[in-house]
Amino acid sequence: MVASEIRALFAVASRPEVVSLGSGMPYITALPLDVVGDLVADLVATRGSVALQYGGGQGDPALREQICEVMRLEGIEAGPDDIMVTVGSQQALDLITRIFIDPGDVVLAEGPSYAGALGTFAAYQAKVVHIAMDDQGLIPEALAQTIYALQAAGNRIKFLYTIPTFQNPAGVTLNEVRRRQVLEVCRRTGVLVVEDNPYGLLGFDGEPMRALRADDPDGVVYLGSFSKTLAPGFRVGWAVAPHAIRDKLVLAMESAVLSHSTFTQLAVGQYLTTQPWREQIKTFRELYRERRDAMLNALEVFMPPGCTWTRPAGGFFVWMTLPEGLNSKALLPRAIAERVAFVPGTGFYSDGGGTRNMRLSFCYPEPDRIKEGVRRLAGVIEQELRMRDTFGTGSIPRQGGVDTPGPDLA
Amino acid sequence: MVASEIRALFAVASRPEVVSLGSGMPYITALPLDVVGDLVADLVATRGSVALQYGGGQGDPALREQICEVMRLEGIEAGPDDIMVTVGSQQALDLITRIFIDPGDVVLAEGPSYAGALGTFAAYQAKVVHIAMDDQGLIPEALAQTIYALQAAGNRIKFLYTIPTFQNPAGVTLNEVRRRQVLEVCRRTGVLVVEDNPYGLLGFDGEPMRALRADDPDGVVYLGSFSKTLAPGFRVGWAVAPHAIRDKLVLAMESAVLSHSTFTQLAVGQYLTTQPWREQIKTFRELYRERRDAMLNALEVFMPPGCTWTRPAGGFFVWMTLPEGLNSKALLPRAIAERVAFVPGTGFYSDGGGTRNMRLSFCYPEPDRIKEGVRRLAGVIEQELRMRDTFGTGSIPRQGGVDTPGPDLA
């Protein structure tokens, strides 16, 4: 475990003159902060002796009821007893990995996948096998073939980790036909599905997608979060799991932290009770749609030929692929010198993949800043292309350092 | 992992007519709740865009400065960079165990010791070896002999876990001479000390004890918490560790939960900045002293001959030993039927010890209720003694179930 080169770069990148297309931080300035302030004050004044006390390991029962209501928007029918509240959905990931993984066990994940999940799988010495995806998400045939091959070779596959909707980092969404196929493949081969869905309600068009969990309550563990639909500073996420798994999760939870903060759980509950949370999500959707548009337009205008990128219908991220011969990690120091930051693609693979990719986030900067950031980045890429055309290769990344971004970039 | 018999009993015990001498919950009603409400409202209104956002894995830098000031009361000289903020000190325990323990490694702990720590050690398959204590705390000679014997037999001892001040559950405090001896033994044998100190500022007489960490910054990892000096509902604790260990802790933290709630960290920071927190701790000390006195007096008045108990100079707990032939776990259902609850001693041992012990908490009930609870408990014990004198033994506990109490009892 060494100090990360990329973190050091991002310490520089946090300066105001740098446009960060790296951060996955939601734009919480769009929240009515005075209203949130009043409701937490009211919470402490009226229910302080509960809110400031220890709570149960499974989480506040009233909040779990409200979570059921939120999940109904994605077709999920669940009861409060199916749910455990967690310290962000990251903790759910950690505890699931803790109860399922022995060193050497296999976890399947999209390639690319969420860097924070890959870090946790690595911490428990799981072997991550990536499954190919395209612009319609995970490819069911690739999933089936990989499972058969792994099982035939005697591997123990513990679960498929998937972000089916507005994926981090790729920005793509698993289509409806494939959803059924993925569930069918996993059912047939006895592979549990862990569905991570932090962005599901942040679609830019039409109704929310139906969650995988909605169609297979026994075969899917579902992870949700208020970090993107409300605010990450509360660290309130949750897991929905069949009772045998949920029982183990609650014991693991108590061993890990005793219980989550009653205060933040009740604050989220108070917000859901007293505020028009559906309208707030609509506000976020419109805000992020405008930024997505700003990014896609700027990419179209500025990027040199040979660059390709995904076109997300929701969420926070565009996934870009550089022309042959370019390396995104090598490009990062130069980009930061030009006052623009991104996350190199290698952090989203466990197998060294992603060297030609970068994750571009449109969630945090204002549209004009996004445009300016993309313009700067395009200039850096063009410079690299000239170098490649002269020397046969662009910059080569230095060796060493940890690839995964810190919490503010995850 | 089966549903716990004791938990089921405590579900009954949470009824208002039952006096709980089981719960380790602090009496937060003594806090000025309106003031706390105002300060969190102010926090959201003035710094909401930070408080509701993701934070760094090591914790809020300003809060870590303030924690240094709190720890100076116990003689600790540390800087903010030595500290990591955690989800209660339980999370610090979990992460320390995670980075140090391979299955079969040895952890030394007082006998009895904190149930929540023993549960975590067991979760990572550590082998816990208890060290004898008396009314002056851990016995240094016993510690030295145990370490020599274990090391000679080829065991890998990873650390000594100790609660030197107002111990949970025994209520005893390691005296000054022994503090030096314990540090000396551990230094000589190369055993790291993990000092858990949630109650250190809640002494009933004189100045706070000097922490072990104050005299050995390199050999001690120190765990602190605001759960007992402010409120557990924030879940804000911390670890102080040498930098090599702290680096690993921060990586483990990020893998486990990304980062702690910025909101609760800044709320604690705001409280420390704007409120007379030293006076509030004094209020708590006086409140708990009165309850300790109520409990010791009632024990003196009501308990039958043959019962013995510790006389804590701070903290939350009295540790009682029953007469020969009695079993505290067997006695619990009868006690609850008589409307009084306690935690049986076996939950505080990893080796089956504690059958004749019980932990009696004086932190939560009002003094009159404590007196009434002890009176009821004495009646149950007298009844058991009559049964023993008739049949040669008291009630026999049923087999099975998990012994450790849930979060509200830890």
Short mmCIF file of N, CA, C and O in Angstrom, two decimals, chain A residues 3-40:
data_model
loop_
_atom_site.label_atom_id
_atom_site.label_comp_id
_atom_site.label_asym_id
_atom_site.label_seq_id
_atom_site.Cartn_x
_atom_site.Cartn_y
_atom_site.Cartn_z
N ALA A 3 1.59 5.45 -1.25
CA ALA A 3 0.87 6.70 -1.50
C ALA A 3 0.57 6.78 -2.99
O ALA A 3 1.38 6.43 -3.84
N SER A 4 -0.61 7.23 -3.30
CA SER A 4 -1.03 7.19 -4.69
C SER A 4 -0.61 8.43 -5.46
O SER A 4 -0.83 9.55 -5.07
N GLU A 5 -0.01 8.15 -6.60
CA GLU A 5 0.40 9.18 -7.53
C GLU A 5 -0.82 9.98 -7.99
O GLU A 5 -0.79 11.20 -8.07
N ILE A 6 -1.88 9.26 -8.27
CA ILE A 6 -3.08 9.93 -8.79
C ILE A 6 -3.70 10.82 -7.72
O ILE A 6 -4.16 11.92 -7.99
N ARG A 7 -3.67 10.35 -6.49
CA ARG A 7 -4.18 11.20 -5.42
C ARG A 7 -3.39 12.49 -5.30
O ARG A 7 -3.93 13.56 -5.06
N ALA A 8 -2.09 12.34 -5.43
CA ALA A 8 -1.24 13.53 -5.35
C ALA A 8 -1.62 14.50 -6.45
O ALA A 8 -1.73 15.71 -6.24
N LEU A 9 -1.84 13.97 -7.65
CA LEU A 9 -2.25 14.83 -8.76
C LEU A 9 -3.58 15.50 -8.45
O LEU A 9 -3.79 16.67 -8.74
N PHE A 10 -4.50 14.74 -7.86
CA PHE A 10 -5.81 15.31 -7.60
C PHE A 10 -5.79 16.34 -6.47
O PHE A 10 -6.66 17.21 -6.42
N ALA A 11 -4.81 16.25 -5.62
CA ALA A 11 -4.65 17.31 -4.62
C ALA A 11 -4.41 18.63 -5.34
O ALA A 11 -4.96 19.67 -5.00
N VAL A 12 -3.60 18.57 -6.39
CA VAL A 12 -3.38 19.75 -7.22
C VAL A 12 -4.67 20.12 -7.96
O VAL A 12 -5.07 21.27 -8.06
N ALA A 13 -5.37 19.07 -8.44
CA ALA A 13 -6.55 19.28 -9.26
C ALA A 13 -7.70 19.93 -8.50
O ALA A 13 -8.65 20.41 -9.10
N SER A 14 -7.65 19.93 -7.17
CA SER A 14 -8.74 20.52 -6.41
C SER A 14 -8.66 22.05 -6.38
O SER A 14 -9.55 22.71 -5.86
N ARG A 15 -7.61 22.61 -6.96
CA ARG A 15 -7.53 24.07 -7.06
C ARG A 15 -8.66 24.61 -7.93
O ARG A 15 -9.05 23.98 -8.91
N PRO A 16 -9.18 25.78 -7.59
CA PRO A 16 -10.36 26.30 -8.30
C PRO A 16 -10.14 26.53 -9.80
O PRO A 16 -11.08 26.43 -10.58
N GLU A 17 -8.91 26.78 -10.22
CA GLU A 17 -8.68 27.05 -11.64
C GLU A 17 -8.71 25.77 -12.49
O GLU A 17 -8.77 25.84 -13.71
N VAL A 18 -8.70 24.61 -11.83
CA VAL A 18 -8.77 23.35 -12.57
C VAL A 18 -10.25 22.94 -12.73
O VAL A 18 -11.00 22.93 -11.76
N VAL A 19 -10.66 22.63 -13.95
CA VAL A 19 -12.01 22.07 -14.16
C VAL A 19 -11.95 20.59 -13.87
O VAL A 19 -11.25 19.84 -14.54
N SER A 20 -12.69 20.14 -12.84
CA SER A 20 -12.65 18.73 -12.52
C SER A 20 -13.76 17.98 -13.26
O SER A 20 -14.93 18.12 -12.96
N LEU A 21 -13.32 17.19 -14.24
CA LEU A 21 -14.23 16.22 -14.85
C LEU A 21 -13.96 14.86 -14.22
O LEU A 21 -14.29 13.82 -14.76
N GLY A 22 -13.32 14.89 -13.04
CA GLY A 22 -12.97 13.65 -12.35
C GLY A 22 -13.93 13.32 -11.24
O GLY A 22 -14.29 12.17 -11.03
N SER A 23 -14.39 14.33 -10.55
CA SER A 23 -15.16 14.09 -9.33
C SER A 23 -16.54 13.52 -9.58
O SER A 23 -17.25 13.95 -10.49
N GLY A 24 -16.93 12.54 -8.76
CA GLY A 24 -18.28 12.00 -8.81
C GLY A 24 -19.19 12.65 -7.76
O GLY A 24 -20.21 12.08 -7.40
N MET A 25 -18.82 13.84 -7.30
CA MET A 25 -19.62 14.51 -6.26
C MET A 25 -20.91 15.07 -6.85
O MET A 25 -20.88 15.77 -7.86
N PRO A 26 -22.05 14.80 -6.21
CA PRO A 26 -23.30 15.39 -6.68
C PRO A 26 -23.31 16.89 -6.42
O PRO A 26 -22.59 17.40 -5.57
N TYR A 27 -24.15 17.58 -7.17
CA TYR A 27 -24.23 19.04 -7.07
C TYR A 27 -25.26 19.42 -6.01
O TYR A 27 -26.39 19.81 -6.32
N ILE A 28 -24.88 19.30 -4.74
CA ILE A 28 -25.88 19.46 -3.67
C ILE A 28 -26.28 20.90 -3.44
O ILE A 28 -27.23 21.17 -2.69
N THR A 29 -25.60 21.83 -4.07
CA THR A 29 -26.01 23.23 -3.97
C THR A 29 -27.45 23.40 -4.48
O THR A 29 -28.12 24.37 -4.14
N ALA A 30 -27.91 22.44 -5.28
CA ALA A 30 -29.29 22.50 -5.78
C ALA A 30 -30.32 22.15 -4.70
O ALA A 30 -31.52 22.24 -4.93
N LEU A 31 -29.86 21.74 -3.52
CA LEU A 31 -30.80 21.46 -2.42
C LEU A 31 -31.21 22.75 -1.72
O LEU A 31 -30.42 23.68 -1.64
N PRO A 32 -32.42 22.79 -1.16
CA PRO A 32 -32.82 23.95 -0.36
C PRO A 32 -32.19 23.84 1.03
O PRO A 32 -32.78 23.26 1.95
N LEU A 33 -30.98 24.40 1.18
CA LEU A 33 -30.20 24.15 2.40
C LEU A 33 -30.88 24.72 3.65
O LEU A 33 -30.80 24.12 4.74
N ASP A 34 -31.56 25.87 3.51
CA ASP A 34 -32.22 26.44 4.68
C ASP A 34 -33.32 25.50 5.19
O ASP A 34 -33.50 25.31 6.40
N VAL A 35 -34.04 24.90 4.24
CA VAL A 35 -35.11 23.96 4.61
C VAL A 35 -34.53 22.73 5.32
O VAL A 35 -35.04 22.28 6.35
N VAL A 36 -33.43 22.21 4.77
CA VAL A 36 -32.79 21.05 5.39
C VAL A 36 -32.30 21.43 6.80
O VAL A 36 -32.46 20.67 7.75
N GLY A 37 -31.76 22.63 6.94
CA GLY A 37 -31.32 23.10 8.25
C GLY A 37 -32.46 23.13 9.24
O GLY A 37 -32.34 22.64 10.37
N ASP A 38 -33.59 23.67 8.82
CA ASP A 38 -34.75 23.74 9.71
C ASP A 38 -35.23 22.36 10.12
O ASP A 38 -35.60 22.13 11.27
N LEU A 39 -35.22 21.43 9.18
CA LEU A 39 -35.78 20.12 9.54
C LEU A 39 -34.87 19.33 10.47
O LEU A 39 -35.37 18.59 11.33
N VAL A 40 -33.56 19.51 10.35
CA VAL A 40 -32.70 18.81 11.32
C VAL A 40 -32.81 19.47 12.71
O VAL A 40 -32.77 18.78 13.73
#
